[in-house]
PDB file of C-alpha atoms and ligand atoms in Angstrom:
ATOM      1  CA  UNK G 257     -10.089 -98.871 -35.267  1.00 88.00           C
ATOM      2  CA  UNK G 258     -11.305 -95.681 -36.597  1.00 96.00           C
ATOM      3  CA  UNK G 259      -9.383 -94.509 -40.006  1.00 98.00           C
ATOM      4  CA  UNK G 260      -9.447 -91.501 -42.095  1.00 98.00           C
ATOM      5  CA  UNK G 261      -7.834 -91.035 -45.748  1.00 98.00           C
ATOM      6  CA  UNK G 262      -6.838 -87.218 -45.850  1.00 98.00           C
ATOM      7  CA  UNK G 263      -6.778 -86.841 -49.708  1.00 98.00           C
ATOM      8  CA  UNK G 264      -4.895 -84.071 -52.261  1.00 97.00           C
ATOM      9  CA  UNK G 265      -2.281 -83.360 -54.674  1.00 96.00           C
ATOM     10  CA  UNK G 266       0.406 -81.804 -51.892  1.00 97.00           C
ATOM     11  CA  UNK G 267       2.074 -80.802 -54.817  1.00 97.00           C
ATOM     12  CA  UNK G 268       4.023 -79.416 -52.575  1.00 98.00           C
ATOM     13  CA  UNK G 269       2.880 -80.041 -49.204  1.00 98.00           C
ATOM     14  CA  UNK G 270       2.500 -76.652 -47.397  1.00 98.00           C
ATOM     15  CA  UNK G 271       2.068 -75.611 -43.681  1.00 97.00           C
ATOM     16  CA  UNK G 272      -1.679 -75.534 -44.444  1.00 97.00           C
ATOM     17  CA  UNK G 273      -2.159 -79.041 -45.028  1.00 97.00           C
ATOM     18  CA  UNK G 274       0.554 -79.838 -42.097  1.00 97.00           C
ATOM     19  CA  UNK G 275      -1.915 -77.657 -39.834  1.00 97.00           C
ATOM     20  CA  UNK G 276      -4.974 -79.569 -41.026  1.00 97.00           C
ATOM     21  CA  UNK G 277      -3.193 -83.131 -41.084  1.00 98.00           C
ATOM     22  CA  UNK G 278      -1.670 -82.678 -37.616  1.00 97.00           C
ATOM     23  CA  UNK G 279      -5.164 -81.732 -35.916  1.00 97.00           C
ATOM     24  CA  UNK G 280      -6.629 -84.643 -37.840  1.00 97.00           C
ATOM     25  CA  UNK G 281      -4.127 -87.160 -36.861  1.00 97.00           C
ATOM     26  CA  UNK G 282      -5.496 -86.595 -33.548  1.00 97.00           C
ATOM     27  CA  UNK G 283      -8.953 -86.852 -34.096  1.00 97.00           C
ATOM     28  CA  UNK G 284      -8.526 -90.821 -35.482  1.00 97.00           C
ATOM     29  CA  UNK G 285      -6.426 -93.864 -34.594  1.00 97.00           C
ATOM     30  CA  UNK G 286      -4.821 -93.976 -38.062  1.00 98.00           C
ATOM     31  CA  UNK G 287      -4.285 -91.468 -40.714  1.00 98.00           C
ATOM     32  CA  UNK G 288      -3.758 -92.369 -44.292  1.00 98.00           C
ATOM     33  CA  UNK G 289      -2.503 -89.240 -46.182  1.00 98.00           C
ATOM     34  CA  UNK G 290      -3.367 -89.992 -49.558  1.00 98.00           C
ATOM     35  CA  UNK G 291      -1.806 -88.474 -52.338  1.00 98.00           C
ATOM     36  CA  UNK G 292      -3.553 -88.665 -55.353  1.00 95.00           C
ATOM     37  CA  UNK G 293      -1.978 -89.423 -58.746  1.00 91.00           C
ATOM     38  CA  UNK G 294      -3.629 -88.295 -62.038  1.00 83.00           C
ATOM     39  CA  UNK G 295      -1.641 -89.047 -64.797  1.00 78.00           C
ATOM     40  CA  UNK G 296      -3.515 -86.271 -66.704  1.00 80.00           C
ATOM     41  CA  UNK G 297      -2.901 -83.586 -64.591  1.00 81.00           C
ATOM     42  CA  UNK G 298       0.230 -81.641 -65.095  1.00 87.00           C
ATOM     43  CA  UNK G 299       2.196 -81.372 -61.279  1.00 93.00           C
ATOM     44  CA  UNK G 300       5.223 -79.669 -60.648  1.00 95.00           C
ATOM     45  CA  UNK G 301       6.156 -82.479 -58.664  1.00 96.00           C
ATOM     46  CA  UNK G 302       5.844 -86.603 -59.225  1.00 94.00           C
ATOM     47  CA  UNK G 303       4.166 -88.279 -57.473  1.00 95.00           C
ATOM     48  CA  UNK G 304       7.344 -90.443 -55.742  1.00 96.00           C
ATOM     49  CA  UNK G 305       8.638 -86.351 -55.017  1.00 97.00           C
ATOM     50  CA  UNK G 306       5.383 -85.338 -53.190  1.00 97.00           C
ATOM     51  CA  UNK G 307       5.019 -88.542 -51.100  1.00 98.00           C
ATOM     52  CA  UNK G 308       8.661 -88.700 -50.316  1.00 98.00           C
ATOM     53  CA  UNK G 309       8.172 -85.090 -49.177  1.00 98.00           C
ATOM     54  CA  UNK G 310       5.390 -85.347 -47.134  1.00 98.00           C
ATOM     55  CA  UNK G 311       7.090 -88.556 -45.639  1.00 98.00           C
ATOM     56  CA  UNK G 312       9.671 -86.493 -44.028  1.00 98.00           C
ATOM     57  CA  UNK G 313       7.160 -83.750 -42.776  1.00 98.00           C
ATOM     58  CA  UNK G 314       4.878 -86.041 -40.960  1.00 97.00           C
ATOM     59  CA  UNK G 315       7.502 -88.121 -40.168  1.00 96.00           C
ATOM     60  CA  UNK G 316       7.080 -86.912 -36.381  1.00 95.00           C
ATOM     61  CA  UNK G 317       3.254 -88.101 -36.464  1.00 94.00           C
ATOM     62  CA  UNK G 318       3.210 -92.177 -35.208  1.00 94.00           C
ATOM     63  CA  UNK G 319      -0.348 -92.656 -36.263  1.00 96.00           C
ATOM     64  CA  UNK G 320       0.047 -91.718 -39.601  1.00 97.00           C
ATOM     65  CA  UNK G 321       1.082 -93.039 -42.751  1.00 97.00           C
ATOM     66  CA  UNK G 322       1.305 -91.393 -46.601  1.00 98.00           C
ATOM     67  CA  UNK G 323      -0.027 -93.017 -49.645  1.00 98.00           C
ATOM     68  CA  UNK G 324      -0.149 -93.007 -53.576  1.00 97.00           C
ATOM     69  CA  UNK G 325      -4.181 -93.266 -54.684  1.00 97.00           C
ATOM     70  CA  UNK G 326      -4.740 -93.657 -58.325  1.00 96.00           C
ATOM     71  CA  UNK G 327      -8.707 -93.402 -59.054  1.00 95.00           C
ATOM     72  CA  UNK G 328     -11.526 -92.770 -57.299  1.00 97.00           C
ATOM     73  CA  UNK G 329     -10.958 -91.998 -53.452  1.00 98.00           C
ATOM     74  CA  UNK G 330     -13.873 -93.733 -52.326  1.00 98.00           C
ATOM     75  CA  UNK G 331     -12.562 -96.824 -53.934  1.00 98.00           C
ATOM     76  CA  UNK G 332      -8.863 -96.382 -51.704  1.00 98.00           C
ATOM     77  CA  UNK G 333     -10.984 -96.082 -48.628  1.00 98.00           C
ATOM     78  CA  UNK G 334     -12.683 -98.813 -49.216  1.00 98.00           C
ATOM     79  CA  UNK G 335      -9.627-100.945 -49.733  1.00 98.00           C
ATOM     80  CA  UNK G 336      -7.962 -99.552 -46.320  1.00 98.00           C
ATOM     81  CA  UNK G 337     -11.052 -99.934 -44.784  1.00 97.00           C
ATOM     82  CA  UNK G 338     -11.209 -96.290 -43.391  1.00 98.00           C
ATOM     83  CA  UNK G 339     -14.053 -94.765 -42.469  1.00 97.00           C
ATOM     84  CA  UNK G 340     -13.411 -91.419 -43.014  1.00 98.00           C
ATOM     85  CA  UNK G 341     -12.246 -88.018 -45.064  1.00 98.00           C
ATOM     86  CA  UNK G 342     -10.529 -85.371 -43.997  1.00 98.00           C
ATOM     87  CA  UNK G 343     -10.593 -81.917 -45.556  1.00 98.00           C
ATOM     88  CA  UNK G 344      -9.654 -78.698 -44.695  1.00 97.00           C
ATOM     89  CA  UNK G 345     -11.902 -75.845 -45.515  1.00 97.00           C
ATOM     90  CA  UNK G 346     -10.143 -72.824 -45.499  1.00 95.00           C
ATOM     91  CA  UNK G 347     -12.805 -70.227 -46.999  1.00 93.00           C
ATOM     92  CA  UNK G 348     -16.692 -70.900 -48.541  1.00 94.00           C
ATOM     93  CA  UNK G 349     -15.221 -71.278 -51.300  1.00 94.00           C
ATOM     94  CA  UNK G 350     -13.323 -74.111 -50.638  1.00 94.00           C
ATOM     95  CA  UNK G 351     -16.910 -75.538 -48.992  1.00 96.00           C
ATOM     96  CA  UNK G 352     -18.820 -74.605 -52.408  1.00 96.00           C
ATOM     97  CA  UNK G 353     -15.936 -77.025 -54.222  1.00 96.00           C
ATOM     98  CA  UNK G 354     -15.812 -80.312 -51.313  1.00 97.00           C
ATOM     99  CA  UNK G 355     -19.613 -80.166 -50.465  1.00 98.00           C
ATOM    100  CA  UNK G 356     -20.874 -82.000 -53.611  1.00 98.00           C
ATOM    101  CA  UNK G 357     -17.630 -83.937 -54.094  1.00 97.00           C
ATOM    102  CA  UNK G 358     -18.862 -85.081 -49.675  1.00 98.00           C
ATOM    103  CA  UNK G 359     -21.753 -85.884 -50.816  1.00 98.00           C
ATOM    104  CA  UNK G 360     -21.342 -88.040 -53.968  1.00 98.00           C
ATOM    105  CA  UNK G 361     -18.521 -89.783 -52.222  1.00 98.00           C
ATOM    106  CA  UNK G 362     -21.405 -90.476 -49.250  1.00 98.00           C
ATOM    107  CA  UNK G 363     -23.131 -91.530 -51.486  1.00 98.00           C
ATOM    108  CA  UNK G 364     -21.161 -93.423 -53.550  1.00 97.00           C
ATOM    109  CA  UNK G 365     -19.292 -95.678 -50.566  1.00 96.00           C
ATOM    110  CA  UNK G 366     -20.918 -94.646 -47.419  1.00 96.00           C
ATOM    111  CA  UNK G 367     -17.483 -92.950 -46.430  1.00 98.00           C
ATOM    112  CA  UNK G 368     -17.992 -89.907 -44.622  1.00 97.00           C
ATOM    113  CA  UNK G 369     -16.054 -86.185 -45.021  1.00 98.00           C
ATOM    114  CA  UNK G 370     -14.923 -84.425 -41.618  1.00 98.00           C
ATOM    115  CA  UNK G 371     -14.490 -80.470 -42.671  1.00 98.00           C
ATOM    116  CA  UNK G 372     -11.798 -78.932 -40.248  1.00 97.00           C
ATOM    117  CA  UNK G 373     -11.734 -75.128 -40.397  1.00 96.00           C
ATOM    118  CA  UNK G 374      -8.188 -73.953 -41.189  1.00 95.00           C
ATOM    119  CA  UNK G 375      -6.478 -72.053 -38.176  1.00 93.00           C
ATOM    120  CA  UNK G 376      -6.582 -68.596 -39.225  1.00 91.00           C
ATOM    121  CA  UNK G 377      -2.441 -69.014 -39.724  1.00 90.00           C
ATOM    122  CA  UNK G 378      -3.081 -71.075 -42.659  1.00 88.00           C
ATOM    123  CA  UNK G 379      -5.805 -69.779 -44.152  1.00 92.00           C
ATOM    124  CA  UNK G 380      -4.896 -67.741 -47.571  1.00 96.00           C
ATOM    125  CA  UNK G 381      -2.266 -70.863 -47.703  1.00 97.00           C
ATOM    126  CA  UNK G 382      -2.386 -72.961 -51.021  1.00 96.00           C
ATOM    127  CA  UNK G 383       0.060 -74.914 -52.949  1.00 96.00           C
ATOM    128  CA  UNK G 384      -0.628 -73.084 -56.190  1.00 95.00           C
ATOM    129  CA  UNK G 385       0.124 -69.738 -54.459  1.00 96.00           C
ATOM    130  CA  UNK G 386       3.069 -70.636 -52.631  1.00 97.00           C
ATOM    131  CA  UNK G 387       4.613 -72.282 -56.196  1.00 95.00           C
ATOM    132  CA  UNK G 388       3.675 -68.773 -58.009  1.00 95.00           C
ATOM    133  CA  UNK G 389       5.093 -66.364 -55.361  1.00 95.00           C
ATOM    134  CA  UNK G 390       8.325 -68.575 -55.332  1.00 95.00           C
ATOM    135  CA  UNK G 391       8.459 -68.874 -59.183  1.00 92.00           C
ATOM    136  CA  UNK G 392       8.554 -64.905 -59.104  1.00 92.00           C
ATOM    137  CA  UNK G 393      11.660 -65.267 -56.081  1.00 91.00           C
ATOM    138  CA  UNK G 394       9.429 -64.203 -53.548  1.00 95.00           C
ATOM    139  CA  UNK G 395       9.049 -65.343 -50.051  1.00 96.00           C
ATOM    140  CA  UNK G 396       7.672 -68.514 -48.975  1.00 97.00           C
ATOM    141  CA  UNK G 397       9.608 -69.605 -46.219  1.00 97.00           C
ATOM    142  CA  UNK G 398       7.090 -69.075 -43.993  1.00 97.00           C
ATOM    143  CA  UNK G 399       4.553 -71.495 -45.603  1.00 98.00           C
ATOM    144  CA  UNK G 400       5.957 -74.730 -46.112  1.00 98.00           C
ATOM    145  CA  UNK G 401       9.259 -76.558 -44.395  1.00 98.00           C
ATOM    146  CA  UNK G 402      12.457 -76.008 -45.420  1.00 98.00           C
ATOM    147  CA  UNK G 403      13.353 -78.790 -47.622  1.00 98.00           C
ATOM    148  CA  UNK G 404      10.392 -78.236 -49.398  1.00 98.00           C
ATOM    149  CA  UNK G 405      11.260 -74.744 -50.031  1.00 97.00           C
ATOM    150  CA  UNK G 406      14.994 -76.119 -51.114  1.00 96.00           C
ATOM    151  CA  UNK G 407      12.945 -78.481 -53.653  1.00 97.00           C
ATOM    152  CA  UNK G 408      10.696 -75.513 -54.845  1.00 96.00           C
ATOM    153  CA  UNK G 409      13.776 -73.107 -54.957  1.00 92.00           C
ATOM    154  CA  UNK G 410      15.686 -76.205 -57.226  1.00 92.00           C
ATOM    155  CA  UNK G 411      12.577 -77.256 -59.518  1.00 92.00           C
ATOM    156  CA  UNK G 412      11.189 -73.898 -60.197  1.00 87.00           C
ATOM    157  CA  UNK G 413      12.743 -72.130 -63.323  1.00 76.00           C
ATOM    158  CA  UNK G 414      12.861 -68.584 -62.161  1.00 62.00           C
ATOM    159  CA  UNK G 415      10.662 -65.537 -63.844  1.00 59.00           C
ATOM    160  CA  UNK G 416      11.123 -62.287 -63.893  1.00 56.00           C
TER     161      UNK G 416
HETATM  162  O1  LIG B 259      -5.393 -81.065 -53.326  1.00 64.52           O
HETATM  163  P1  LIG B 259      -6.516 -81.233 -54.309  1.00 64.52           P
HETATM  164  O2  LIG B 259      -6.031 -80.971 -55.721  1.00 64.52           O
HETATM  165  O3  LIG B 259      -7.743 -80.463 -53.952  1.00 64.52           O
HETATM  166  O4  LIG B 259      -6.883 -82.810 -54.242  1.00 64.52           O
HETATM  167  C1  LIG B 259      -7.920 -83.303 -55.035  1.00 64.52           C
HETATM  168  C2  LIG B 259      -8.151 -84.795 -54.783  1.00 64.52           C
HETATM  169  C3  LIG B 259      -6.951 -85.612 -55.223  1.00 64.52           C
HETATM  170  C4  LIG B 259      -8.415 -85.023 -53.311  1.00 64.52           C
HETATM  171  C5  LIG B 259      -9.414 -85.110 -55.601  1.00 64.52           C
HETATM  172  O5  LIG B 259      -9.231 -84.682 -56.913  1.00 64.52           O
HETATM  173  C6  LIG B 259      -9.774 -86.566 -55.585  1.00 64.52           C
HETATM  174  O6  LIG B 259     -10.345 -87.045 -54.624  1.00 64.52           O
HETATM  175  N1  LIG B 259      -9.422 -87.261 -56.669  1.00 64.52           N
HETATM  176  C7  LIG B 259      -9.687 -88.670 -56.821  1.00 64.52           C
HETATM  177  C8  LIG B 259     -10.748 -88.916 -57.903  1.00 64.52           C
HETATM  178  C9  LIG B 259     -12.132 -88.945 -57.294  1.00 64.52           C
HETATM  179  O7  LIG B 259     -12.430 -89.663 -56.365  1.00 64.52           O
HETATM  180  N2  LIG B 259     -13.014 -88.092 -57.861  1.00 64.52           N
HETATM  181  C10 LIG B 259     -14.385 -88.011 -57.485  1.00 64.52           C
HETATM  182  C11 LIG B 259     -14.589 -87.071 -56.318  1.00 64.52           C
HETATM  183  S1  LIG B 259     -16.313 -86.982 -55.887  1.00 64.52           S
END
């Protein structure tokens, strides 16, 4: 069986990484979306919030399942024996950022990174955009599903 681990924060998920999870689904037998959980880094979300709400987005997808990682990814895909990752590249600079982390993970485990291109939709889509244009009331309802823009519109204190 040929597995992939699509890594990230999805803090929240967006349309972006639906686009670039969706197209990847098809591509293996199984995808693991993996979301990973740093206890350092400062989210807007929890980690139980962003898995629970990229649970109901992919929910749709039968060959897919989501995931907390804590650690190194290479050490997860070893562990659900996958063979894969999948990342979305949705400018160079995005490629400057994942090449290295590619290739020490190659090197690292073996495991392999698949780039998919963003559709051209998605591309100026991030999670860190989409949370500032809603924290200032604009927007966003075109870039991420609706309860997700309930839980940003809930969670976000508004600024002025
Ligand atoms: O959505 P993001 O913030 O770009 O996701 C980053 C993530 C979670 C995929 C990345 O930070 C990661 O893989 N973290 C796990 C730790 C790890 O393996 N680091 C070494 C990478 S070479």
């Amino acid at each position: 069986m040929n597995r992939a681990v699509c890594p990230g924060s999805f803090d929240p998920v967006t349309h972006g990484h639906l686009d670039i999870i969706g197209r990847a689904a098809g591509l293996f037998d199984e995808l693991i979306v993996a979301v990973g959980v740093n206890p350092s880094k400062s989210r807007l979300f929890g980690p139980e919030e962003r898995i629970a709400l990229l649970e109901r987005a992919v929910a749709d997808l039968p060959n897919l399942r989501v995931a907390g990682f804590t650690g190194l990814v290479t050490d997860f895909c070893v562990e659900q024996d996958a063979q894969a990752i999948v990342k979305g590249l949705r400018a160079a600079s995005d490629f400057d950022y994942e090449m290295p982390m590619a290739q020490m993970n190659s090197a690292l485990t073996g495991v392999e990174t698949v780039f998919l291109p963003t559709s051209t939709r998605q591309s100026f889509v991030s999670s860190s955009l989409v949370k500032e244009v809603a924290a200032f009331g604009g927007d966003v309802s075109a870039f991420v599903p609706d309860f997700v823009l309930e839980a940003l519109t809930s969670r976000l204190p508004r600024r002025e």
